[in-house]
Coordinates of N, CA and C in Angstrom, one line a residue:
X114 N -0.4 11.3 9.2 CA 0.4 12.3 10.1 C 1.0 11.9 11.1
X115 N 0.0 11.9 12.4 CA 0.9 11.5 13.5 C 1.7 10.2 13.2
X116 N 1.6 9.5 12.6 CA 2.8 8.4 12.4 C 4.0 9.0 11.7
X117 N 4.0 10.2 10.6 CA 5.1 10.2 10.2 C 5.5 11.3 11.5
X118 N 5.1 12.2 12.3 CA 5.4 12.7 13.3 C 6.1 11.9 14.1
X119 N 5.4 10.9 14.7 CA 6.3 10.3 15.6 C 7.2 9.4 15.1
X120 N 7.5 9.1 13.8 CA 8.3 8.2 13.3 C 10.1 9.4 13.2
X121 N 9.6 10.9 13.3 CA 10.7 11.3 13.3 C 11.1 11.9 14.5
X122 N 9.8 12.0 15.5 CA 10.4 12.1 16.9 C 11.7 11.0 17.6
X123 N 10.7 9.7 17.0 CA 11.4 8.3 17.2 C 12.9 8.4 16.7
X124 N 12.9 8.6 15.5 CA 14.8 8.3 15.0 C 15.4 9.1 15.7
X125 N 15.0 10.6 15.7 CA 15.6 12.0 16.3 C 16.5 11.2 17.4
X126 N 15.3 10.6 18.2 CA 15.6 10.2 20.3 C 16.8 9.1 19.6
X127 N 16.3 8.0 19.0 CA 17.7 7.0 18.6 C 19.0 7.5 18.4
X128 N 18.8 8.6 17.4 CA 20.1 9.0 16.7 C 21.0 9.7 17.6
X129 N 20.0 10.7 18.9 CA 20.9 11.2 20.1 C 21.5 10.6 20.8
X130 N 20.7 9.3 20.9 CA 21.3 7.8 22.0 C 22.5 7.4 21.5
X131 N 21.9 7.4 19.8 CA 23.4 6.7 19.3 C 24.5 7.5 19.4
X132 N 24.5 9.2 18.9 CA 25.8 9.7 19.6 C 26.0 9.7 20.9
X133 N 25.4 9.6 21.5 CA 25.5 9.8 23.2 C 26.3 8.8 23.2
X134 N 26.1 7.1 22.8 CA 26.5 6.4 23.5 C 28.2 6.7 22.9
X135 N 28.1 7.3 21.3 CA 29.7 7.1 20.9 C 30.5 7.6 21.6
X136 N 29.9 8.9 22.0 CA 31.0 10.3 23.0 C 31.2 9.7 24.0
X137 N 30.9 9.0 24.8 CA 30.8 8.3 25.9 C 31.6 7.3 26.1
X138 N 31.2 6.0 25.4 CA 31.8 4.8 25.7 C 33.0 4.2 24.2
X139 N 32.1 4.8 22.9 CA 33.2 4.5 21.9 C 32.8 3.0 21.5
X140 N 31.4 2.1 22.0 CA 31.3 1.0 21.7 C 30.4 0.8 20.6
X141 N 30.9 0.4 19.9 CA 30.5 0.2 18.5 C 29.6 -0.7 18.2
X142 N 29.6 -1.3 19.2 CA 28.6 -2.7 19.2 C 27.2 -2.3 19.9
X143 N 27.2 -1.3 20.4 CA 26.1 -0.9 20.6 C 25.2 0.5 19.7
X144 N 26.6 1.2 19.0 CA 25.8 1.7 17.6 C 25.3 0.5 16.9
X145 N 26.1 -0.5 16.3 CA 25.3 -1.4 15.7 C 23.8 -2.0 15.9
X146 N 24.1 -2.1 17.4 CA 22.7 -2.4 18.2 C 20.9 -1.3 17.7
X147 N 21.8 -0.6 17.9 CA 20.7 0.8 17.8 C 20.6 1.0 16.5
X148 N 21.4 0.8 15.6 CA 21.0 0.8 13.9 C 20.1 -0.2 13.8
X149 N 20.3 -1.4 14.3 CA 19.3 -2.9 14.0 C 17.9 -2.3 14.6
X150 N 17.9 -1.3 15.8 CA 16.3 -1.4 16.8 C 15.8 -0.2 15.4
X151 N 16.5 0.8 14.8 CA 15.8 1.7 14.1 C 15.6 1.4 13.2
X152 N 16.3 0.6 12.2 CA 15.6 -0.3 10.8 C 14.4 -0.9 11.3
X153 N 14.1 -1.9 12.2 CA 13.3 -2.4 13.0 C 11.8 -1.7 12.8
X154 N 12.1 -0.3 13.6 CA 11.1 0.1 14.2 C 10.6 0.9 12.5
X155 N 11.6 1.6 12.1 CA 11.3 2.2 10.3 C 10.2 1.4 9.8
X156 N 10.7 0.0 9.5 CA 10.0 -1.2 8.5 C 8.7 -1.4 9.4
X157 N 8.6 -1.2 10.7 CA 7.0 -1.9 11.2 C 6.1 -0.6 11.1
X158 N 6.9 0.6 11.0 CA 6.0 1.6 10.8 C 5.4 1.6 9.4
X159 N 6.5 1.8 8.6 CA 6.1 2.5 6.9 C 5.8 1.2 6.2
X160 N 6.2 -0.3 6.4 CA 5.5 -1.3 5.7 C 5.0 -2.4 6.6
X161 N 3.8 -2.0 7.6 CA 3.3 -3.1 8.5 C 2.5 -4.1 7.4
X162 N 3.0 -5.5 8.2 CA 2.4 -6.8 7.4 C 0.8 -6.6 6.9
X163 N 0.8 -7.1 5.8 CA -0.6 -7.2 5.6 C -1.2 -8.6 5.5
X164 N -2.0 -9.2 6.2 CA -2.3 -10.2 6.2 C -3.3 -10.8 5.0
X165 N -2.7 -11.7 4.6 CA -3.1 -12.5 3.4 C -5.0 -12.7 3.7
X166 N -5.9 -12.5 2.9 CA -7.6 -12.9 3.1 C -7.6 -14.6 3.3
X167 N -8.1 -15.1 4.2 CA -8.0 -16.2 4.1 C -9.9 -17.1 3.4
X168 N -9.8 -18.0 2.4 CA -10.9 -18.2 1.8 C -11.4 -19.6 2.3
X169 N -12.7 -19.7 2.0 CA -13.3 -20.7 2.4 C -13.0 -22.2 1.1
X170 N -13.4 -23.0 1.8 CA -12.9 -24.3 1.1 C -14.0 -25.1 0.6
X171 N -14.1 -25.6 -0.5 CA -15.1 -26.3 -1.3 C -15.0 -27.6 -0.8
X172 N -14.5 -27.8 -0.1 CA -14.1 -29.6 0.0 C -15.4 -30.2 0.8
X173 N -15.9 -30.9 0.8 CA -17.5 -31.7 1.4 C -18.6 -30.9 1.4
X174 N -18.5 -29.7 0.2 CA -19.5 -28.9 0.2 C -20.6 -29.6 -0.9
X175 N -21.6 -29.8 -0.8 CA -22.8 -30.3 -2.3 C -22.5 -29.8 -3.5
X176 N -22.3 -30.5 -4.6 CA -22.1 -29.3 -5.6 C -23.1 -28.7 -6.3
X177 N -24.1 -29.1 -5.4 CA -26.0 -28.2 -5.8 C -26.1 -27.3 -4.7
X178 N -24.8 -27.1 -4.2 CA -25.3 -25.9 -2.7 C -24.9 -24.7 -3.5
X179 N -25.9 -23.3 -3.3 CA -25.3 -22.4 -3.5 C -24.5 -21.7 -2.7
X180 N -23.6 -20.9 -2.9 CA -22.4 -20.2 -2.8 C -22.3 -19.3 -3.3
X181 N -21.1 -18.0 -2.1 CA -21.1 -16.5 -2.6 C -19.3 -16.9 -3.3
X182 N -19.3 -16.5 -4.5 CA -17.9 -17.1 -5.0 C -16.9 -15.8 -4.5
X183 N -17.3 -14.4 -4.0 CA -16.3 -14.1 -3.2 C -15.3 -14.7 -2.3
X184 N -16.3 -15.6 -1.8 CA -15.6 -16.5 -0.4 C -14.7 -17.5 -0.6
X185 N -14.5 -17.9 -2.0 CA -13.5 -18.6 -2.4 C -12.5 -18.4 -3.2
X186 N -12.0 -17.1 -3.6 CA -11.3 -16.4 -4.0 C -11.7 -14.9 -4.5
X187 N -10.2 -14.3 -4.4 CA -10.4 -12.6 -5.0 C -9.9 -12.3 -6.2
X188 N -9.5 -13.8 -7.0 CA -8.9 -13.3 -8.3 C -10.2 -13.2 -9.4
X189 N -11.2 -12.6 -9.3 CA -12.3 -12.2 -9.7 C -12.2 -10.9 -10.4
X190 N -13.3 -10.2 -11.3 CA -14.0 -9.0 -11.4 C -15.3 -8.6 -11.3
X191 N -15.6 -7.8 -11.1 CA -17.3 -7.8 -11.1 C -17.9 -6.5 -11.6
X192 N -18.8 -6.9 -12.5 CA -19.4 -5.2 -13.0 C -21.1 -5.6 -12.6
X193 N -21.3 -6.6 -11.5 CA -23.1 -6.8 -11.8 C -23.9 -6.0 -12.1
X194 N -24.4 -5.9 -13.5 CA -25.2 -5.0 -14.0 C -27.1 -5.0 -13.8
X195 N -27.2 -6.0 -13.4 CA -28.5 -6.1 -12.5 C -28.9 -5.2 -11.2
X196 N -27.9 -5.0 -10.8 CA -27.4 -4.1 -9.4 C -27.5 -2.8 -9.6
X197 N -27.9 -2.4 -10.9 CA -27.4 -1.1 -11.4 C -28.3 -0.7 -12.6
X198 N -28.5 0.5 -13.0 CA -29.6 0.8 -14.3 C -28.7 0.9 -15.4
X199 N -27.4 0.4 -15.3 CA -26.7 -0.1 -16.8 C -27.2 -1.0 -17.1
X200 N -28.3 -1.5 -17.6 CA -28.5 -2.8 -18.2 C -29.6 -2.2 -19.2
X201 N -29.4 -3.5 -20.3 CA -30.9 -3.1 -21.3 C -32.1 -2.9 -20.3
X202 N -32.1 -3.2 -19.4 CA -33.6 -3.0 -18.9 C -34.1 -1.3 -18.2
X203 N -32.7 -0.9 -18.2 CA -32.7 0.3 -18.0 C -33.0 0.6 -16.5
X204 N -33.1 -0.6 -15.7 CA -33.5 -0.6 -14.4 C -33.0 -1.0 -13.4
X205 N -32.6 -0.9 -12.0 CA -32.1 -1.9 -11.4 C -33.3 -2.6 -10.3
X206 N -32.7 -4.2 -10.6 CA -33.9 -5.5 -10.3 C -32.8 -6.1 -9.1
X207 N -32.1 -6.2 -9.1 CA -31.0 -6.6 -7.8 C -30.7 -5.1 -6.6
X208 N -31.4 -5.9 -5.2 CA -31.3 -4.6 -4.4 C -29.7 -4.6 -4.2
X209 N -28.4 -5.5 -4.4 CA -27.4 -5.3 -4.4 C -26.6 -6.2 -5.1
X210 N -25.3 -5.9 -5.5 CA -24.6 -7.1 -6.4 C -23.8 -7.8 -5.4
X211 N -24.1 -9.0 -5.8 CA -23.5 -10.4 -5.5 C -23.3 -11.7 -6.6
X212 N -22.4 -12.4 -6.1 CA -22.2 -13.1 -7.6 C -22.3 -14.5 -6.5
X213 N -23.8 -15.4 -6.7 CA -23.8 -16.7 -6.5 C -24.1 -18.0 -7.8
X214 N -23.3 -18.7 -7.1 CA -23.9 -20.1 -8.0 C -24.0 -21.1 -7.2
X215 N -24.2 -22.3 -7.8 CA -24.2 -23.3 -7.0 C -22.7 -23.7 -6.8
X216 N -22.2 -24.8 -6.3 CA -20.8 -25.2 -5.8 C -20.3 -25.6 -6.9
X217 N -20.6 -26.6 -7.6 CA -20.4 -27.2 -9.1 C -19.8 -26.3 -10.0
X218 N -20.7 -25.3 -10.1 CA -20.0 -23.8 -10.9 C -19.1 -22.9 -10.5
X219 N -18.7 -23.3 -9.4 CA -17.8 -22.4 -9.0 C -16.4 -22.8 -9.1
X220 N -16.7 -24.6 -8.8 CA -15.5 -25.6 -9.0 C -15.3 -25.1 -10.5
X221 N -15.6 -25.0 -11.5 CA -15.6 -25.0 -12.8 C -14.9 -24.0 -13.0
X222 N -15.6 -22.7 -12.4 CA -15.0 -20.8 -12.7 C -13.5 -20.9 -12.4
X223 N -13.7 -21.5 -11.1 CA -11.8 -21.0 -10.5 C -11.3 -21.8 -11.5
X224 N -11.6 -23.2 -12.0 CA -10.2 -23.9 -12.9 C -10.3 -23.2 -14.2
X225 N -11.1 -22.3 -14.7 CA -11.2 -21.6 -15.9 C -10.2 -20.3 -15.8
X226 N -10.7 -19.9 -14.6 CA -10.0 -18.9 -14.0 C -8.3 -18.8 -13.9
X227 N -7.8 -20.1 -13.4 CA -6.7 -20.2 -13.6 C -6.0 -20.1 -14.9
X228 N -6.2 -20.7 -15.6 CA -5.9 -20.9 -16.9 C -6.1 -19.7 -17.7
X229 N -7.4 -18.7 -17.4 CA -7.0 -17.2 -17.9 C -6.1 -16.6 -17.8
X230 N -5.5 -16.9 -16.2 CA -4.6 -16.1 -15.8 C -3.2 -16.4 -16.7
X231 N -2.8 -17.4 -16.5 CA -1.7 -17.8 -17.5 C -1.7 -17.3 -19.4
X232 N -2.5 -16.4 -19.3 CA -2.5 -15.4 -20.5 C -2.6 -13.9 -20.0
X233 N -2.8 -13.9 -18.9 CA -2.8 -12.5 -18.2 C -3.9 -12.0 -18.3
X234 N -4.8 -12.6 -18.3 CA -6.2 -12.1 -17.8 C -7.2 -12.5 -16.9
X235 N -8.4 -12.5 -16.6 CA -9.1 -13.1 -15.6 C -10.9 -12.3 -15.8
X236 N -11.5 -13.3 -15.5 CA -12.9 -13.6 -15.4 C -13.4 -12.2 -14.8
X237 N -14.7 -11.3 -15.5 CA -14.9 -10.4 -14.5 C -16.8 -10.9 -15.5
X238 N -17.2 -11.0 -14.0 CA -18.8 -11.0 -13.8 C -19.1 -10.0 -14.4
X239 N -20.9 -9.9 -15.2 CA -22.0 -9.1 -15.6 C -23.1 -9.5 -15.1
X240 N -23.4 -11.1 -14.5 CA -24.4 -11.4 -13.6 C -24.2 -12.9 -13.2
X241 N -24.8 -13.8 -12.3 CA -24.6 -15.3 -11.9 C -25.7 -15.5 -11.7
X242 N -25.9 -15.9 -10.6 CA -27.3 -16.3 -9.9 C -28.3 -16.0 -10.3
X243 N -29.8 -15.8 -10.7 CA -30.6 -14.9 -10.6 C -32.0 -15.3 -10.1
X244 N -32.3 -14.9 -9.0 CA -33.3 -15.2 -8.8 C -34.6 -15.4 -9.2
X245 N -35.6 -16.5 -9.1 CA -37.0 -16.4 -10.1 C -37.6 -15.3 -10.7
X246 N -38.4 -15.0 -9.2 CA -38.8 -14.0 -8.8 C -38.3 -12.5 -9.3
X247 N -37.0 -12.5 -9.6 CA -36.8 -10.9 -10.5 C -36.5 -11.5 -11.9
X248 N -36.7 -12.9 -12.5 CA -36.9 -13.2 -13.6 C -38.0 -12.6 -14.3
X249 N -38.7 -13.0 -13.3 CA -40.8 -12.4 -13.4 C -40.5 -10.9 -13.6
X250 N -39.8 -10.4 -12.9 CA -39.7 -8.7 -12.8 C -39.2 -8.2 -14.4
X251 N -37.9 -9.2 -14.8 CA -37.3 -8.2 -15.9 C -38.4 -9.4 -17.2
X252 N -39.2 -10.1 -17.1 CA -40.3 -10.2 -17.9 C -41.6 -9.7 -18.0
X253 N -41.5 -9.4 -17.2 CA -42.8 -7.7 -17.0 C -42.0 -6.9 -17.7
X254 N -40.9 -6.5 -17.7 CA -40.3 -5.2 -17.7 C -40.0 -5.4 -19.9
X255 N -39.7 -6.9 -20.1 CA -38.9 -6.8 -21.5 C -39.8 -8.4 -21.2
X256 N -40.9 -8.5 -21.9 CA -42.2 -9.9 -21.9 C -41.6 -10.3 -23.7
X257 N -40.1 -10.7 -23.9 CA -39.4 -11.3 -24.9 C -38.6 -12.1 -25.3
X258 N -39.3 -13.7 -25.1 CA -38.2 -14.5 -25.2 C -36.7 -14.5 -25.9
X259 N -37.1 -13.6 -26.9 CA -35.6 -13.6 -27.6 C -34.3 -13.1 -26.6
X260 N -34.6 -11.9 -25.8 CA -33.8 -11.6 -24.7 C -34.1 -11.6 -23.1
X261 N -35.3 -12.5 -22.7 CA -35.3 -12.8 -21.7 C -36.0 -13.7 -21.4
X262 N -35.6 -14.7 -20.8 CA -36.0 -16.3 -20.9 C -37.7 -16.3 -19.9
X263 N -38.4 -17.0 -20.5 CA -40.2 -17.4 -19.7 C -39.3 -17.5 -18.7
X264 N -40.4 -16.6 -17.0 CA -40.1 -17.5 -16.0 C -40.6 -18.7 -15.5
X265 N -41.6 -19.1 -16.3 CA -42.8 -20.2 -15.7 C -41.7 -21.3 -16.2
X266 N -40.6 -21.3 -17.2 CA -40.2 -22.2 -18.0 C -38.5 -22.0 -16.8
X267 N -38.0 -20.8 -16.4 CA -36.8 -20.4 -15.9 C -35.8 -20.3 -16.9
X268 N -34.8 -19.3 -16.4 CA -33.4 -19.2 -16.7 C -32.8 -20.3 -16.4
X269 N -31.4 -20.6 -16.8 CA -30.1 -21.5 -16.5 C -29.9 -20.5 -14.9
X270 N -29.8 -19.5 -15.5 CA -29.2 -18.2 -14.2 C -30.2 -18.4 -13.1
X271 N -31.5 -18.9 -13.0 CA -32.3 -18.9 -11.9 C -31.9 -20.4 -11.1
X272 N -31.3 -21.3 -12.2 CA -31.1 -22.7 -11.7 C -29.1 -22.8 -10.7
X273 N -28.8 -21.5 -10.9 CA -27.6 -21.4 -10.3 C -26.4 -21.9 -11.0
X274 N -26.6 -22.3 -12.7 CA -25.6 -22.3 -13.6 C -24.9 -22.1 -14.6
X275 N -25.6 -20.6 -14.3 CA -24.9 -20.1 -15.5 C -24.5 -18.5 -15.5
X276 N -23.4 -17.7 -16.2 CA -22.8 -16.6 -15.6 C -23.2 -15.9 -16.9
X277 N -22.7 -14.6 -17.0 CA -22.4 -13.7 -17.8 C -21.4 -13.1 -17.8
X278 N -20.1 -12.8 -18.4 CA -18.9 -12.9 -18.1 C -18.0 -12.5 -19.6
X279 N -17.0 -11.8 -19.0 CA -15.9 -11.3 -20.2 C -14.6 -11.4 -19.8
X280 N -13.7 -10.6 -20.3 CA -12.0 -10.6 -19.7 C -11.6 -9.6 -19.7
X281 N -11.0 -9.2 -18.0 CA -9.9 -8.3 -18.3 C -9.0 -8.4 -18.0
X282 N -8.0 -7.9 -17.7 CA -6.4 -7.6 -17.6 C -6.3 -8.2 -16.4
X283 N -5.1 -8.5 -15.6 CA -5.0 -8.7 -14.5 C -4.7 -7.3 -13.5
X284 N -5.2 -6.5 -14.4 CA -4.6 -5.2 -13.6 C -6.2 -4.5 -13.3
X285 N -7.4 -5.0 -14.1 CA -8.4 -5.0 -14.0 C -8.8 -4.3 -15.3
X286 N -7.9 -3.8 -16.6 CA -8.4 -3.3 -17.4 C -9.5 -3.4 -18.7
X287 N -10.1 -3.3 -18.9 CA -11.2 -3.9 -20.2 C -9.9 -4.7 -21.5
X288 N -10.6 -6.1 -21.4 CA -10.1 -6.4 -22.9 C -11.1 -6.4 -24.0
X289 N -10.9 -6.0 -24.8 CA -11.9 -5.8 -26.4 C -12.7 -7.2 -26.7
X290 N -14.3 -7.0 -26.5 CA -14.9 -7.6 -27.0 C -16.0 -7.5 -28.1
X291 N -17.0 -8.2 -28.8 CA -17.6 -7.7 -30.2 C -18.4 -6.7 -29.5
X292 N -18.7 -6.6 -28.1 CA -19.9 -5.7 -28.1 C -20.0 -5.3 -26.6
X293 N -20.9 -4.8 -26.3 CA -20.8 -4.4 -24.5 C -22.3 -5.5 -24.3
X294 N -22.0 -5.6 -22.9 CA -22.9 -6.9 -22.2 C -24.8 -6.2 -22.4
X295 N -25.4 -7.6 -23.0 CA -26.9 -7.3 -23.4 C -27.1 -6.7 -24.8
X296 N -26.1 -6.7 -26.0 CA -26.2 -6.0 -26.9 C -26.7 -7.5 -27.6
X297 N -28.0 -6.7 -28.1 CA -28.4 -8.1 -28.9 C -28.9 -7.8 -30.2
X298 N -27.8 -8.3 -30.8 CA -27.6 -8.1 -32.5 C -27.0 -8.7 -32.9
X299 N -26.6 -8.3 -34.2 CA -25.6 -9.8 -35.4 C -24.2 -9.1 -34.4
X300 N -23.4 -8.5 -33.7 CA -22.5 -8.0 -33.6 C -22.1 -9.1 -32.1
X301 N -22.9 -9.2 -31.5 CA -22.7 -10.1 -30.2 C -22.6 -11.7 -30.7
X302 N -23.4 -12.1 -32.0 CA -23.1 -13.6 -32.2 C -21.9 -14.4 -32.3
X303 N -21.6 -15.3 -31.7 CA -20.7 -16.4 -32.2 C -19.9 -16.5 -33.3
X304 N -21.2 -16.5 -35.0 CA -20.7 -16.7 -35.8 C -20.5 -15.2 -36.8
X305 N -20.3 -14.5 -36.0 CA -20.2 -13.4 -36.8 C -18.4 -12.8 -36.8
X306 N -18.2 -13.2 -37.9 CA -16.5 -13.0 -37.7 C -16.2 -11.5 -38.6
X307 N -17.0 -10.8 -39.0 CA -17.2 -9.3 -39.2 C -16.4 -8.5 -38.2
X308 N -15.3 -9.0 -37.9 CA -14.7 -8.0 -36.4 C -13.5 -7.7 -36.6
X309 N -12.5 -7.0 -35.9 CA -11.0 -6.9 -36.1 C -10.0 -8.2 -35.5
X310 N -9.7 -8.3 -35.9 CA -9.0 -9.7 -35.6 C -8.7 -10.0 -33.9
X311 N -8.1 -8.8 -33.3 CA -7.8 -8.8 -31.7 C -9.2 -9.3 -31.1
X312 N -9.9 -8.8 -31.1 CA -11.6 -9.1 -30.7 C -12.0 -10.2 -31.1
X313 N -11.5 -10.7 -32.3 CA -11.8 -12.3 -32.8 C -11.0 -13.5 -32.0
X314 N -9.9 -12.9 -31.7 CA -8.7 -13.4 -30.8 C -9.3 -13.6 -29.5
X315 N -10.0 -12.6 -28.7 CA -10.2 -12.0 -27.6 C -11.6 -13.3 -27.2
X316 N -12.1 -13.5 -28.2 CA -13.7 -13.9 -28.2 C -13.4 -15.9 -27.9
X317 N -12.3 -15.9 -28.8 CA -11.9 -17.2 -29.1 C -11.6 -18.1 -27.9
X318 N -10.4 -17.2 -27.4 CA -9.7 -17.2 -25.9 C -11.1 -17.4 -24.8
X319 N -12.2 -16.9 -24.6 CA -13.1 -16.7 -23.8 C -13.8 -18.2 -24.0
X320 N -14.5 -18.5 -25.2 CA -14.9 -19.7 -25.7 C -14.4 -20.7 -25.4
X321 N -13.4 -21.0 -26.2 CA -12.8 -22.2 -25.9 C -12.1 -23.1 -24.5
X322 N -11.3 -21.7 -23.8 CA -11.7 -22.0 -22.3 C -12.7 -22.3 -21.5
X323 N -13.6 -21.9 -21.6 CA -14.6 -22.2 -20.8 C -15.4 -23.2 -21.3
X324 N -15.7 -24.1 -22.4 CA -15.8 -25.0 -22.9 C -14.8 -25.9 -22.9
X325 N -13.8 -26.0 -22.7 CA -12.7 -27.1 -22.1 C -13.0 -27.1 -20.5
X326 N -13.5 -26.3 -19.7 CA -14.2 -26.2 -18.3 C -15.2 -26.4 -18.1
X327 N -16.0 -26.9 -19.4 CA -17.2 -27.9 -19.2 C -18.6 -27.0 -19.2
X328 N -18.2 -25.6 -19.5 CA -19.5 -24.5 -20.0 C -19.7 -24.5 -21.5
X329 N -20.8 -24.1 -21.9 CA -21.5 -24.1 -23.2 C -21.9 -22.8 -23.5
X330 N -21.6 -22.5 -24.3 CA -21.9 -20.9 -25.2 C -23.0 -20.8 -26.1
X331 N -24.0 -19.5 -26.2 CA -25.4 -19.5 -26.4 C -24.6 -18.8 -28.2
X332 N -25.3 -19.0 -28.9 CA -24.9 -18.6 -30.1 C -24.7 -16.9 -30.3
X333 N -26.1 -16.5 -30.1 CA -26.1 -14.8 -29.8 C -25.9 -14.1 -28.8
X334 N -25.0 -14.6 -28.0 CA -24.7 -13.8 -26.7 C -23.2 -14.2 -26.4
X335 N -21.8 -13.5 -26.8 CA -20.6 -13.8 -26.5 C -20.7 -14.1 -25.2
X336 N -21.1 -13.5 -24.4 CA -21.0 -13.3 -23.0 C -22.0 -14.3 -21.8
X337 N -22.7 -15.1 -22.6 CA -23.3 -16.2 -21.9 C -22.7 -17.6 -22.1
X338 N -22.5 -18.1 -20.6 CA -22.3 -19.7 -20.7 C -22.6 -20.2 -19.4
X339 N -23.5 -21.3 -19.9 CA -23.6 -22.1 -19.1 C -23.4 -23.6 -18.6
X340 N -23.1 -24.1 -17.8 CA -22.9 -25.0 -17.1 C -23.0 -26.5 -17.8
X341 N -22.3 -27.7 -18.1 CA -22.9 -28.9 -18.7 C -23.9 -29.2 -17.6
X342 N -25.2 -29.9 -18.3 CA -26.0 -30.3 -17.3 C -27.1 -29.6 -16.0
X343 N -26.7 -28.4 -15.7 CA -27.3 -27.5 -15.0 C -28.5 -27.1 -15.4
X344 N -29.1 -27.4 -16.3 CA -30.3 -27.0 -17.1 C -31.4 -28.0 -16.5
X345 N -30.3 -29.1 -15.4 CA -31.6 -30.1 -14.9 C -32.1 -29.6 -13.6
X346 N -31.2 -28.8 -13.0 CA -31.1 -28.2 -11.9 C -32.5 -27.4 -11.5
X347 N -32.9 -27.5 -10.4 CA -34.6 -27.2 -10.2 C -34.2 -25.4 -9.8
X348 N -35.3 -24.7 -10.3 CA -35.3 -23.6 -10.2 C -35.0 -22.9 -8.7
X349 N -34.9 -22.3 -8.5 CA -34.6 -21.5 -7.0 C -34.8 -20.1 -7.2
X350 N -35.2 -19.4 -6.0 CA -35.9 -18.2 -5.8 C -35.2 -17.6 -4.4
X351 N -34.1 -17.9 -3.8 CA -33.6 -17.3 -2.6 C -32.9 -15.4 -3.2
X352 N -33.1 -14.9 -2.0 CA -32.2 -13.9 -2.4 C -30.9 -13.6 -1.4
X353 N -29.9 -12.9 -1.5 CA -28.7 -13.0 -0.9 C -29.1 -11.8 -0.5
X354 N -28.1 -11.6 1.2 CA -28.6 -10.7 2.0 C -27.6 -9.5 1.5
X355 N -28.1 -8.1 1.5 CA -27.6 -6.8 1.4 C -26.9 -6.5 2.6
X356 N -25.8 -6.3 3.1 CA -25.2 -5.5 4.1 C -24.8 -4.1 3.8

């Protein structure tokens, strides 16, 4: 509101100055200069320059180093379910939502996302790296290896090499998939083809693109992808900061 009032007063002052110049000197060059000044002032107030975010580089970062994905791109979407109670556990098990993975996983995700964008979509994350202590918490709530990996052996999520994802449009609208995240049933299976063609096409795009960039899928979960070789990495248990 202050900017609008200030802009109105400033424009009026400049116009009065312009009129005065015409009456006293009839100097057309002065009028032209005044017009340019007016346009510059309006542009600077109404359309201020927005600085582009500066992202970190992965150059020189060890492949096994854990990094925060948002520090390297703003081209992803997030719905980190375990930082909420909107998940199959019906309980929040992360203090806050962040997407960390090992650097080699991030490199593959960045390349995959660039290809998805050519199709008018991008990756949205449900889960990324998961501390092993959280795996124990999940196991205590649901001690069923069909749904939760045994924390003693560890999940590839605990190793920074697994992600749970879906696709959204570049504007963030949901793309139709077989089921909601963490739906445990045949509808979520990759070998279930009793689905509308649009959904089959979306699932196929997700699967083929991720596999092309070094990930492998899990038969019973259309959303789950593991980076090749990540199962050999050690289990981690660090927790990210919540600001």
